Short mmCIF file of C-alpha atoms in Angstrom, two decimals:
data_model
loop_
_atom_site.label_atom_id
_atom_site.label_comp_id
_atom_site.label_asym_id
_atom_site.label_seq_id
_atom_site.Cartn_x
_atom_site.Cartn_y
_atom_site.Cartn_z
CA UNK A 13 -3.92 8.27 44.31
CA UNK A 14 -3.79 12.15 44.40
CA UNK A 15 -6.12 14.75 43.50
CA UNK A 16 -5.06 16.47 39.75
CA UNK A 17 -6.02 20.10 40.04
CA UNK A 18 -6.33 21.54 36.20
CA UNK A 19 -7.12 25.17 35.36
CA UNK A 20 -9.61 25.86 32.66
CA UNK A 21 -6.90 26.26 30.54
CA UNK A 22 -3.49 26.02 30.09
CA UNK A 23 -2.10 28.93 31.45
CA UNK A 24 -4.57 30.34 33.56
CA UNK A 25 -8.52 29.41 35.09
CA UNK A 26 -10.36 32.43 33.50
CA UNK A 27 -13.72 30.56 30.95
CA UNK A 28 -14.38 34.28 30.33
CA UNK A 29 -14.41 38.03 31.39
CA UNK A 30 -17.66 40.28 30.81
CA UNK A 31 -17.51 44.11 30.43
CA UNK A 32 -20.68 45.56 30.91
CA UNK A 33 -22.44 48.97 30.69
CA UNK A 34 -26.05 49.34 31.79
CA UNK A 35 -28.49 52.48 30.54
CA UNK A 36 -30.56 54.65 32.06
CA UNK A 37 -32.91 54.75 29.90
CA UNK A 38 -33.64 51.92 27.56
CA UNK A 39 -32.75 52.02 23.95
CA UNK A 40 -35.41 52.36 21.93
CA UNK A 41 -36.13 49.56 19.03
CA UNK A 42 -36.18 52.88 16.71
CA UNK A 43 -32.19 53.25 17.89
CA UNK A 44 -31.67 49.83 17.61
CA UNK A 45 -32.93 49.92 13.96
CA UNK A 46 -30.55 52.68 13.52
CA UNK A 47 -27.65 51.07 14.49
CA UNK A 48 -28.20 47.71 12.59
CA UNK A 49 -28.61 50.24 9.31
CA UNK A 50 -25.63 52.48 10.60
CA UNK A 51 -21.69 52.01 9.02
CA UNK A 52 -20.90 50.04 13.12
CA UNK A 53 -22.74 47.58 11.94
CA UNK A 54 -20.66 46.27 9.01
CA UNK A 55 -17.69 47.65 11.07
CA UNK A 56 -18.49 44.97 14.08
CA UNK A 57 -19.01 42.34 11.14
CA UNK A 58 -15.96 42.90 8.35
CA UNK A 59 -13.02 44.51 10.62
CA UNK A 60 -13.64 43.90 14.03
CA UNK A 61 -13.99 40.09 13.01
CA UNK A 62 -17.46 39.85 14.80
CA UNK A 63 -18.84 37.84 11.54
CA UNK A 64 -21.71 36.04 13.81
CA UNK A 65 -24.83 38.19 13.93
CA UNK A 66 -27.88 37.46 15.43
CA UNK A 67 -31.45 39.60 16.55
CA UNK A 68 -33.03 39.40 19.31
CA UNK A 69 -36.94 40.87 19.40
CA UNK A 70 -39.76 40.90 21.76
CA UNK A 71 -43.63 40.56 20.98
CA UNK A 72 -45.54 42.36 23.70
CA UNK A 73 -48.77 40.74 25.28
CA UNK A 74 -51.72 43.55 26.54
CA UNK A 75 -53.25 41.06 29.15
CA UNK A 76 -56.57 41.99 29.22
CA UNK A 77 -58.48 43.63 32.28
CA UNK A 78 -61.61 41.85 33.71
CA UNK A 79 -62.04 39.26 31.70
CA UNK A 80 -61.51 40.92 28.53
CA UNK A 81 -59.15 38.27 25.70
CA UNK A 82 -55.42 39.32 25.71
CA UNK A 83 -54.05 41.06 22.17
CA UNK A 84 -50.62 41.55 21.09
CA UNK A 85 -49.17 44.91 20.59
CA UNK A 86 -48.31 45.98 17.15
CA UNK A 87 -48.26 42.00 16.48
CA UNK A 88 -45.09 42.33 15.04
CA UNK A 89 -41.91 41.59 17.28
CA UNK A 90 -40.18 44.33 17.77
CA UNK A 91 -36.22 44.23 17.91
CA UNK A 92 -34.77 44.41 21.48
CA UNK A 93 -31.14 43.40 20.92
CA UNK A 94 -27.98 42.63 18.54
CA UNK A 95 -24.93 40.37 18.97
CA UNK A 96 -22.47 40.24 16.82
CA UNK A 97 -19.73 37.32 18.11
CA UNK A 98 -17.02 35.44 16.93
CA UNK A 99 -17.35 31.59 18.11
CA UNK A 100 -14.49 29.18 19.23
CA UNK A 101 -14.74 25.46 17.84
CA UNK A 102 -16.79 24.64 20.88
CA UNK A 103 -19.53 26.67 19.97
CA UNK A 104 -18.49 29.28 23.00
CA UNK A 105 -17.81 32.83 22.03
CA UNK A 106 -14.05 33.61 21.85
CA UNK A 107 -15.71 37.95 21.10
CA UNK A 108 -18.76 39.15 21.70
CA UNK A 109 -20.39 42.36 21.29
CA UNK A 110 -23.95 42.63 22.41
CA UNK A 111 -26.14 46.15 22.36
CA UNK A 112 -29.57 45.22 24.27
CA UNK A 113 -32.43 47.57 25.19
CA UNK A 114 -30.36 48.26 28.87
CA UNK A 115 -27.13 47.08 27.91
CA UNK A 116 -24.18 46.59 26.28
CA UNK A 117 -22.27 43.67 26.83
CA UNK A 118 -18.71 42.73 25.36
CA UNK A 119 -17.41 39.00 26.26
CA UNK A 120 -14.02 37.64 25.92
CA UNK A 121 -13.89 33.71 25.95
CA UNK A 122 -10.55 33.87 24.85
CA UNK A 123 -8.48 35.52 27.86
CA UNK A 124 -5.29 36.18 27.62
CA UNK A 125 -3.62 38.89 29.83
CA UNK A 126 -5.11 42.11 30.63
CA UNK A 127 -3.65 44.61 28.70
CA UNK A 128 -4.21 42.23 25.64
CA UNK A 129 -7.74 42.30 26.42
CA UNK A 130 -8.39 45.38 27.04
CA UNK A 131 -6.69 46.55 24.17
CA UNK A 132 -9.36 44.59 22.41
CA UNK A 133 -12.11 45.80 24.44
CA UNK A 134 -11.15 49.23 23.83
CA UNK A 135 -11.52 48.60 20.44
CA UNK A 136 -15.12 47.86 20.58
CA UNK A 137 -16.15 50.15 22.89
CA UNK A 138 -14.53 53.08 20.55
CA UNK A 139 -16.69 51.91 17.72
CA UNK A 140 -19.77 51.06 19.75
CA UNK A 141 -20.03 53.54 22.38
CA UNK A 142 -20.77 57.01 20.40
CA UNK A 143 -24.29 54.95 19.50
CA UNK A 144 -25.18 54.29 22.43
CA UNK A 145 -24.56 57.27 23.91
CA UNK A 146 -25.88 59.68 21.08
CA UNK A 147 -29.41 58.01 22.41
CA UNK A 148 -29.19 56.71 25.97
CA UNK A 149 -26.28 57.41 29.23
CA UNK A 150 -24.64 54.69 31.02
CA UNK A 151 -25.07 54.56 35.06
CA UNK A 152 -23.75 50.81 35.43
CA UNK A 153 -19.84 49.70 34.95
CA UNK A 154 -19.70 46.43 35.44
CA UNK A 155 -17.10 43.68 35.19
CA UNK A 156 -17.54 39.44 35.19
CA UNK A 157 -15.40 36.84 35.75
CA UNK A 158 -15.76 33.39 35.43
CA UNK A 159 -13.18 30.86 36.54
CA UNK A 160 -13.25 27.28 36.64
CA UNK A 161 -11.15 24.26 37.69
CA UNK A 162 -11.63 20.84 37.44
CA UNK A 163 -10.05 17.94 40.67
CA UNK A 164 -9.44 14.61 38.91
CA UNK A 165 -9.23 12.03 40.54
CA UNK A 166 -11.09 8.87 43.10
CA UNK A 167 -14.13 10.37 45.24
CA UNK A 168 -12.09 9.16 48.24
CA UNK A 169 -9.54 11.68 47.10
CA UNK A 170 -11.74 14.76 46.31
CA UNK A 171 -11.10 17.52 48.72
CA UNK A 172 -11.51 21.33 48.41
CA UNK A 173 -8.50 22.55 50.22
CA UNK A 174 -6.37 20.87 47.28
CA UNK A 175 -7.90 24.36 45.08
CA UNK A 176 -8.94 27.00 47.86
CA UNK A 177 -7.50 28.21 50.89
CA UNK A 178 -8.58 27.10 54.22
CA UNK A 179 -8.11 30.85 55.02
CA UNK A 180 -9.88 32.87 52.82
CA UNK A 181 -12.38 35.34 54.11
CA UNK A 182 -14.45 35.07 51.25
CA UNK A 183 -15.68 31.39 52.20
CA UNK A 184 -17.25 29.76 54.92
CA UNK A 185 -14.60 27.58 56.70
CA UNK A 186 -17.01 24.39 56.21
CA UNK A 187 -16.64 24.82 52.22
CA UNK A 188 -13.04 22.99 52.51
CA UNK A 189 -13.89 20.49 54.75
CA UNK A 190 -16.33 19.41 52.33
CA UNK A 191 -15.82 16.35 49.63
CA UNK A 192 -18.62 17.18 46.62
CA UNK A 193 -21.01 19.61 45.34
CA UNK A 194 -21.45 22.41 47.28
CA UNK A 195 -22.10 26.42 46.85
CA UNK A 196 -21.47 29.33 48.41
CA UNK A 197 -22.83 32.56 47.30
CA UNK A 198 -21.50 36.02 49.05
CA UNK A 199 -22.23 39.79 48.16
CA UNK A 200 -21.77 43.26 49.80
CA UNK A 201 -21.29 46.69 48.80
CA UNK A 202 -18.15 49.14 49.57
CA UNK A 203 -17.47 52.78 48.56
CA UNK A 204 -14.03 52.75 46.96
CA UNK A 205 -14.13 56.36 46.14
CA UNK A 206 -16.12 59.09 47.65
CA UNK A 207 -19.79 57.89 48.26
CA UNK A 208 -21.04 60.93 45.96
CA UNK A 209 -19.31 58.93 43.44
CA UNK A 210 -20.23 55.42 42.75
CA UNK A 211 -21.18 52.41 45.28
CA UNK A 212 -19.85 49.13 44.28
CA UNK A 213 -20.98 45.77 44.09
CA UNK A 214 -19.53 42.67 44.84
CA UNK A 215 -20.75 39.24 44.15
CA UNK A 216 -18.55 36.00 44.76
CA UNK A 217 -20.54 32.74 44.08
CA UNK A 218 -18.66 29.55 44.20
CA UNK A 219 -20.11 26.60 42.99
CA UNK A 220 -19.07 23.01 42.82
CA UNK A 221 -20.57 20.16 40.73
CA UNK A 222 -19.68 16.62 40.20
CA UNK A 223 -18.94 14.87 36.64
CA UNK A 224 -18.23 11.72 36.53
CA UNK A 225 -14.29 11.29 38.29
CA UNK A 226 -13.67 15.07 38.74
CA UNK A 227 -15.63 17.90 40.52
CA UNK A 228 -15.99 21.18 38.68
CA UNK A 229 -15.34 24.17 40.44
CA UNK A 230 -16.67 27.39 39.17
CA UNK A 231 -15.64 30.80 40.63
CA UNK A 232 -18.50 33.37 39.67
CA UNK A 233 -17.36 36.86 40.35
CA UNK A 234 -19.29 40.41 39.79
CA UNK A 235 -18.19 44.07 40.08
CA UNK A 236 -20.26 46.48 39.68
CA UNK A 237 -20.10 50.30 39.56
CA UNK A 238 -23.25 52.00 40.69
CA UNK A 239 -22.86 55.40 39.82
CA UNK A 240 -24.61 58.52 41.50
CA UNK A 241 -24.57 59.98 37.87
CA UNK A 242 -24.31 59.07 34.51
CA UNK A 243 -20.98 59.14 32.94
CA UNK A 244 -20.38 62.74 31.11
CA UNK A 245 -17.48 62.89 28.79
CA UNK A 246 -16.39 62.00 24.90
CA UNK A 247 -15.35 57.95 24.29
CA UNK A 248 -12.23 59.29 23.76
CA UNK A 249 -12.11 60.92 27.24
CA UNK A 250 -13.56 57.80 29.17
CA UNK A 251 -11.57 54.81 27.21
CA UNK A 252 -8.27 57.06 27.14
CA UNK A 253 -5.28 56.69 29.87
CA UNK A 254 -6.54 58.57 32.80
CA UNK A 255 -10.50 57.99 31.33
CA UNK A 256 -13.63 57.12 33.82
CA UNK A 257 -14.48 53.58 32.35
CA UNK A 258 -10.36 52.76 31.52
CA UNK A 259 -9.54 53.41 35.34
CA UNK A 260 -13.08 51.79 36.38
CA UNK A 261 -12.50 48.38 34.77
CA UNK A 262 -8.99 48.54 35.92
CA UNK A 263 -10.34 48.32 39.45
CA UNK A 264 -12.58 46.24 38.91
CA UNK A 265 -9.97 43.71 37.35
CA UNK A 266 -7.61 44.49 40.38
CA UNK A 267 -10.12 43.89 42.81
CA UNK A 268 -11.06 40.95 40.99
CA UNK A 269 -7.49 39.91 41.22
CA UNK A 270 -7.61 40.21 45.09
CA UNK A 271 -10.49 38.08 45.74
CA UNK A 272 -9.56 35.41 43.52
CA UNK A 273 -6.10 35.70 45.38
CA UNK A 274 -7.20 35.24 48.62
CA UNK A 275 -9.36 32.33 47.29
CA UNK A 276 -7.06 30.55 45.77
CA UNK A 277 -4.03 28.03 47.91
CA UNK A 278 -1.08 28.88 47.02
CA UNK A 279 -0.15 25.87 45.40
CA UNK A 280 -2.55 26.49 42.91
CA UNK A 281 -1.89 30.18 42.56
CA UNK A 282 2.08 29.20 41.73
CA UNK A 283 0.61 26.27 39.19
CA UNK A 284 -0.83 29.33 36.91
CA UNK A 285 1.43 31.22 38.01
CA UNK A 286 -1.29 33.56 39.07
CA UNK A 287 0.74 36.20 40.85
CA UNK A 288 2.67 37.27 37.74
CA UNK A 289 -0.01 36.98 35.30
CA UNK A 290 -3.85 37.54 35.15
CA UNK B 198 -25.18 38.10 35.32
CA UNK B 199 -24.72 38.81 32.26
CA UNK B 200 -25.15 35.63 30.51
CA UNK B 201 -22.03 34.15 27.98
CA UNK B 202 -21.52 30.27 27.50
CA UNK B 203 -21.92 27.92 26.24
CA UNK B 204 -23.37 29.27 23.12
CA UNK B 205 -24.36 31.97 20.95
CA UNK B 206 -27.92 31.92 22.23
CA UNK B 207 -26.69 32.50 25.63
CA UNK B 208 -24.55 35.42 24.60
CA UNK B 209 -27.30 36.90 22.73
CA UNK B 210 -29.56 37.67 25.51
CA UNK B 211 -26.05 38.80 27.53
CA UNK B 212 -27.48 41.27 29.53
CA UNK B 213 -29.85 38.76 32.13
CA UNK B 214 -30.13 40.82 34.63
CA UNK B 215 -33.24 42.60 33.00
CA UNK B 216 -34.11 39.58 30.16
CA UNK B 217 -35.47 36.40 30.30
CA UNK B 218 -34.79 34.01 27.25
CA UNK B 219 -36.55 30.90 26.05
CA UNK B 220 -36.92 28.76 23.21
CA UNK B 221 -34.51 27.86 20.70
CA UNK B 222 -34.78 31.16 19.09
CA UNK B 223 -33.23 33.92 21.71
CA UNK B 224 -36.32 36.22 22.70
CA UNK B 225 -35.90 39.34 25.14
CA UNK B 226 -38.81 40.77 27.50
CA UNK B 227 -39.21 43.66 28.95
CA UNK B 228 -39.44 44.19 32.92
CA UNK B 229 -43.13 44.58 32.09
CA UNK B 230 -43.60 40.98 30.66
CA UNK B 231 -41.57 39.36 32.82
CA UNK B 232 -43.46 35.84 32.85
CA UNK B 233 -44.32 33.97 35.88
CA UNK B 234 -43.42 29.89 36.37
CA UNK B 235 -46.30 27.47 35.83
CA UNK B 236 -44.58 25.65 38.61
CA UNK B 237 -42.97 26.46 41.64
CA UNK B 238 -40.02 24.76 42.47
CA UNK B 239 -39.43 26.13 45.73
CA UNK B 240 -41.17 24.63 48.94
CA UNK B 241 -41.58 28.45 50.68
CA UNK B 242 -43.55 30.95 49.93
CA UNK B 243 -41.54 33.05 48.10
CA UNK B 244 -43.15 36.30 48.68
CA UNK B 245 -41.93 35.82 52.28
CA UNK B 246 -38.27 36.02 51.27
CA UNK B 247 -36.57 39.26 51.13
CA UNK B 248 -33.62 39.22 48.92
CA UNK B 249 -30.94 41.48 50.31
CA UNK B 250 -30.01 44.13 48.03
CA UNK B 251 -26.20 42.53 47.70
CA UNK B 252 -27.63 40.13 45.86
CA UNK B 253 -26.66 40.47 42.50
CA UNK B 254 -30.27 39.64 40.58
CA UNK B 255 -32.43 40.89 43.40
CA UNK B 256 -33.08 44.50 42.40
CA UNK B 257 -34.43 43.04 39.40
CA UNK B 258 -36.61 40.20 41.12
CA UNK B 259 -37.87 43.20 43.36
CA UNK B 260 -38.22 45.58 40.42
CA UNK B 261 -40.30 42.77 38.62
CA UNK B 262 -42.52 42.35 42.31
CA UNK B 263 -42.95 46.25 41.88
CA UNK B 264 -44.16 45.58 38.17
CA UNK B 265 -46.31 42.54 39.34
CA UNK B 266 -47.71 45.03 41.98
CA UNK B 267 -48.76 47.85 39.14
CA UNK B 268 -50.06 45.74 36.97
CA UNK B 269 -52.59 44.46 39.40
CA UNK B 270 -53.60 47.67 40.11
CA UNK B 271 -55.38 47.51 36.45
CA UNK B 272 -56.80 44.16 37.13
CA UNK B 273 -59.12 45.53 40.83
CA UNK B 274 -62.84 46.16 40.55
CA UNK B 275 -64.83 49.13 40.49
CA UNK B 276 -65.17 49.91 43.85
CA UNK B 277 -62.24 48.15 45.12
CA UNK B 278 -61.65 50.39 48.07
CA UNK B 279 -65.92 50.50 49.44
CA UNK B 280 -65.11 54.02 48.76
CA UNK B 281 -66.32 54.09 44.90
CA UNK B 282 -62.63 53.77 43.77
CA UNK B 283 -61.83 53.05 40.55
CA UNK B 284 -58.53 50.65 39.05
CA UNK B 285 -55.53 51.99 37.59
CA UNK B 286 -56.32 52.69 33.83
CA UNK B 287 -53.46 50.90 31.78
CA UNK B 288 -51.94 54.19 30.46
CA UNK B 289 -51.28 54.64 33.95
CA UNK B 290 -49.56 51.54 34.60
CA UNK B 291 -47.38 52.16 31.48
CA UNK B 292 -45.93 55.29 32.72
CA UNK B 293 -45.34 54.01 36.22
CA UNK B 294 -43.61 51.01 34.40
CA UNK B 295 -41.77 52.87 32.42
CA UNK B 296 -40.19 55.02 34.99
CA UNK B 297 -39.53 52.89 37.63
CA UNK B 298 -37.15 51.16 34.53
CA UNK B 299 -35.37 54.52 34.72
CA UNK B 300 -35.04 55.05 38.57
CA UNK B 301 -31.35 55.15 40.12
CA UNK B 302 -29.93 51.95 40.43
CA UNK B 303 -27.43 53.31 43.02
CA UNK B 304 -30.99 54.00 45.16
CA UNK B 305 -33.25 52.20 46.90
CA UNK B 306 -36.16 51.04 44.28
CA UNK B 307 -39.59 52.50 44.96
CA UNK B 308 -43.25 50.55 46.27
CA UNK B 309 -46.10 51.06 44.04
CA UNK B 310 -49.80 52.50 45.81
CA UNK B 311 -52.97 53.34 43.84
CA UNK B 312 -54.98 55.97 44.79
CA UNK B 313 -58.71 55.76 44.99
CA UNK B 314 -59.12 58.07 41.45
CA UNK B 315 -57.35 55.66 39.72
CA UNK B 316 -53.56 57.13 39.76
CA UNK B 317 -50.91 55.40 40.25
CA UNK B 318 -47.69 56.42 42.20
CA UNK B 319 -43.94 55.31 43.47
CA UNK B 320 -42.74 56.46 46.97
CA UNK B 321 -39.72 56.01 48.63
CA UNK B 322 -40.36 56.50 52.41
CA UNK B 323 -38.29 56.40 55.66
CA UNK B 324 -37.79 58.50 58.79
CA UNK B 325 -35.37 60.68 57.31
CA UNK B 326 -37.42 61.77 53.94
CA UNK B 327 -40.03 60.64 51.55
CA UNK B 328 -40.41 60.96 47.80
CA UNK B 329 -43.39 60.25 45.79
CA UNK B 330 -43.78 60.37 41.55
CA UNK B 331 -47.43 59.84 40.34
CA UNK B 332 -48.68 58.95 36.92
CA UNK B 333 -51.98 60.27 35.55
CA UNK B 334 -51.55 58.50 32.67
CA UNK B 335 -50.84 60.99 30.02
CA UNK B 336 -47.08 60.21 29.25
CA UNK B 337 -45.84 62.64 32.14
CA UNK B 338 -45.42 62.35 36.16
CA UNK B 339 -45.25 64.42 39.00
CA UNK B 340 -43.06 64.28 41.74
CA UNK B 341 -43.09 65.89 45.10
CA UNK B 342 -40.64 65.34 48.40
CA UNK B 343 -40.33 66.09 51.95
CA UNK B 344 -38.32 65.93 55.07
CA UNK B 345 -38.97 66.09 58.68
CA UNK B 346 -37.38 70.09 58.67
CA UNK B 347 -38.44 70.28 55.26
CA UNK B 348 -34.77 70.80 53.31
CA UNK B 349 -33.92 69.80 50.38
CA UNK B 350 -37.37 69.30 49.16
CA UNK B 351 -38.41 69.83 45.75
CA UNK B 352 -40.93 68.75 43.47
CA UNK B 353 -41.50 68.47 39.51
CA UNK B 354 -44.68 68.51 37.23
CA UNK B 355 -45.84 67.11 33.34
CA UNK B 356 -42.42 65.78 33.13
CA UNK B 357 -42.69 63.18 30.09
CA UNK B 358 -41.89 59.53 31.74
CA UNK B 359 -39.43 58.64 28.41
CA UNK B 360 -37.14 61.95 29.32
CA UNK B 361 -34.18 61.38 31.61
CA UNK B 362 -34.79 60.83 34.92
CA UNK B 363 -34.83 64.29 36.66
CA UNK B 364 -31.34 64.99 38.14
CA UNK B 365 -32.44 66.85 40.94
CA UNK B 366 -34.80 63.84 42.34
CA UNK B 367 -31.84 61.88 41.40
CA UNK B 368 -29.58 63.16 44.09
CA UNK B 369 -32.36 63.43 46.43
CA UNK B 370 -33.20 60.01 46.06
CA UNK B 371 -29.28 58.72 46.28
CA UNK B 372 -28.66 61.25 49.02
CA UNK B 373 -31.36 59.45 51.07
CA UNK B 374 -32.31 56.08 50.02
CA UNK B 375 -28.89 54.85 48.29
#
């Protein structure tokens, strides 16, 4: 019997792509109050299709100092964080937009090519970004991927060289000689640009599980932008053609692209047909 | 990571690098509350581990160790030196929390020291330069630097610990601890 080798889904492995910004400063629960009551609000809700809101909110604790009984704060929670997400039947989210005290986070769990994404992203980040940076600056760019694939098929059979390549410098060579669960995590920073300019971050953690008949392989994957300064410019400016954040993520993605490439066997690669798509 | 499946919940506390969540109900804490297990699951001592920067959570585990490491300042005795001096007072604390949320993430993050009057500060220190911020405990720091030919150096006062982070302490600090 042979080993099946199944992307996440049909056409390619990708469970879902992050785009993150993180803050300088935090924002306040004031700005966040301001934003729930402001027009991007309903605009996130009614047209972006984002009809899932939720709050999150924190209650803070004073310990006390020798001895004396802890007391809460203002002993009301006060609100840290809103999502506003559109959910696929399985409960994950196929959109996400998420403003937190130190970040803003937009998921996709619906991947389809790049520029399709993007496109969408942009979208959000038009809308969402003037908020957040009328009260805080961004010194984080950061993009997430998550791939997975599952190996059907009898234990006997299970081996990792059937998904990655025996070659890859991003893996120890003892990962494909082995026949279950199993992880490898790996991270390192680069300078793509000039130092003065950002330092990057790059985290590949591979993890492998076994349910029931298959094993699960997961393919965690962070890029991060750690910039000297915080970004100056309109939204226009930095989501438009030539724009900071536009150019950043499409790094990031292409980078992304590499690693996953040299990951990958070929085999597989052809299956999803990974060098013309993605 | 910034957290997304399987479910809303999950996507709702997104950015994890700074949050913790529990219970059904999503709930976000700041660096300052970051609570400790009731039970370790991990046979070493953990303080003996040094995560390497290139890990992707440990700036935050070490910011949170700096946190731990300021609050307990509050928590010492009078007298907690043999030279009469006295703990952090919690103002203090706040403000030294509430910057080091705000240092560079592209630099190095900071240790924590108390001094025997009660004031907290952050330093950054190597062969090449050192940079210190202290917090009286007011709302506002003060910062000072140095080098071993003395360039570069500068140095800030009653600069309110909400405002941006200063630019020029900024560069110094990314120019020699990033």
């Amino acid at each position: 019997m042979t080993l099946i080798v199944k992307p996440y889904s049909e056409k390619h492995a990708i469970r879902n792509v992050v785009f993150a910004f993180e803050f300088t400063n935090p924002l306040s629960t004031i700005a966040l109050r301001e934003i729930r009551a402001s027009k991007l609000h309903s605009r996130l809700i009614e047209d972006l299709d984002l009809p899932q809101h939720s709050e999150q909110t924190a209650v803070t604790v004073n310990i006390g100092a020798h001895g004396a009984v802890p007391s809460f704060g203002s002993g009301t929670p006060e609100l840290t964080g809103l999502t506003y997400a559109h959910s696929k039947p399985n409960g994950e989210a196929a959109w996400a937009v998420s403003i937190q005290s130190n970040a803003l986070v937009v998921t996709c769990g619906d991947y389809q090519r790049w520029d399709g994404t993007w496109k969408k992203v942009s979208l959000f980040l038009a809308e969402t970004l003037p908020s957040i940076l009328s009260n805080t600056q961004i010194n984080v760019i950061a993009l997430q991927y998550l791939d997975e694939f599952s190996l059907h098929g009898s234990r006997e059979d299970w081996d990792l060289k059937a998904l990655f390549s025996k070659d890859s410098k991003y893996i120890p060579r003892n990962l494909t000689d082995i026949k279950g669960a199993c992880h490898s995590h790996h991270g390192y920073f680069d300078f793509p640009e000039s130092p003065d300019s950002y330092k990057r971050l790059t985290n590949i953690n591979i993890g492998v599980t076994e349910s029931g008949d298959a094993l699960i392989a997961q393919i965690y994957s962070v890029h991060k932008c750690l910039l000297s300064s915080p970004l100056v410019g309109s939204v226009e400016e930095l989501i438009g053609e030539s724009g900071f954040i536009r150019k950043s993520f499409a790094d990031l993605h292409k980078e992304n692209k590499n690693i996953v490439g040299d990951l990958l066997n070929q085999e597989v690669k052809d299956k999803i047909n990974f060098d013309g798509s993605k | 990571m910034y957290a997304t499946a399987p479910h809303l919940d999950s996507c709702a506390s997104s950015a994890a690098s700074y949050l913790v969540q529990g219970g059904p109900v999503s709930t976000i804490q700041r660096l300052g509350t970051i609570p400790e297990p009731s039970v370790s699951l991990i046979y070493l001592p953990t303080s003996s581990i040094e995560l390497p920067e290139t890990f992707e959570f440990a700036r935050n585990i070490n910011l949170a160790k700096v946190a731990k490491h300021i609050r307990s300042f509050v928590q010492l005795p009078i007298d907690w030196d043999g030279y009469g001096g006295i703990p952090a007072s919690q103002a203090s604390a706040s403000d030294a929390l509430e910057f080091l949320v705000r240092t560079p993430k592209y630099s190095r993050i900071p240790k924590a020291m108390l001094s025997g009057d009660g004031e907290i500060s952050l330093y950054w220190d190597s062969s090449h330069a050192y940079a210190e911020a202290s917090f009286p405990g007011d709302g506002t720091f003060h910062f000072f630097t140095d080098t071993p030919n003395a360039q570069n150096i500068i140095d800030g006062d009653d600069i309110d610990v909400r405002s941006n982070f200063p630019a020029d302490l900024r560069r110094f600090l990314i120019h020699y601890f990033g």
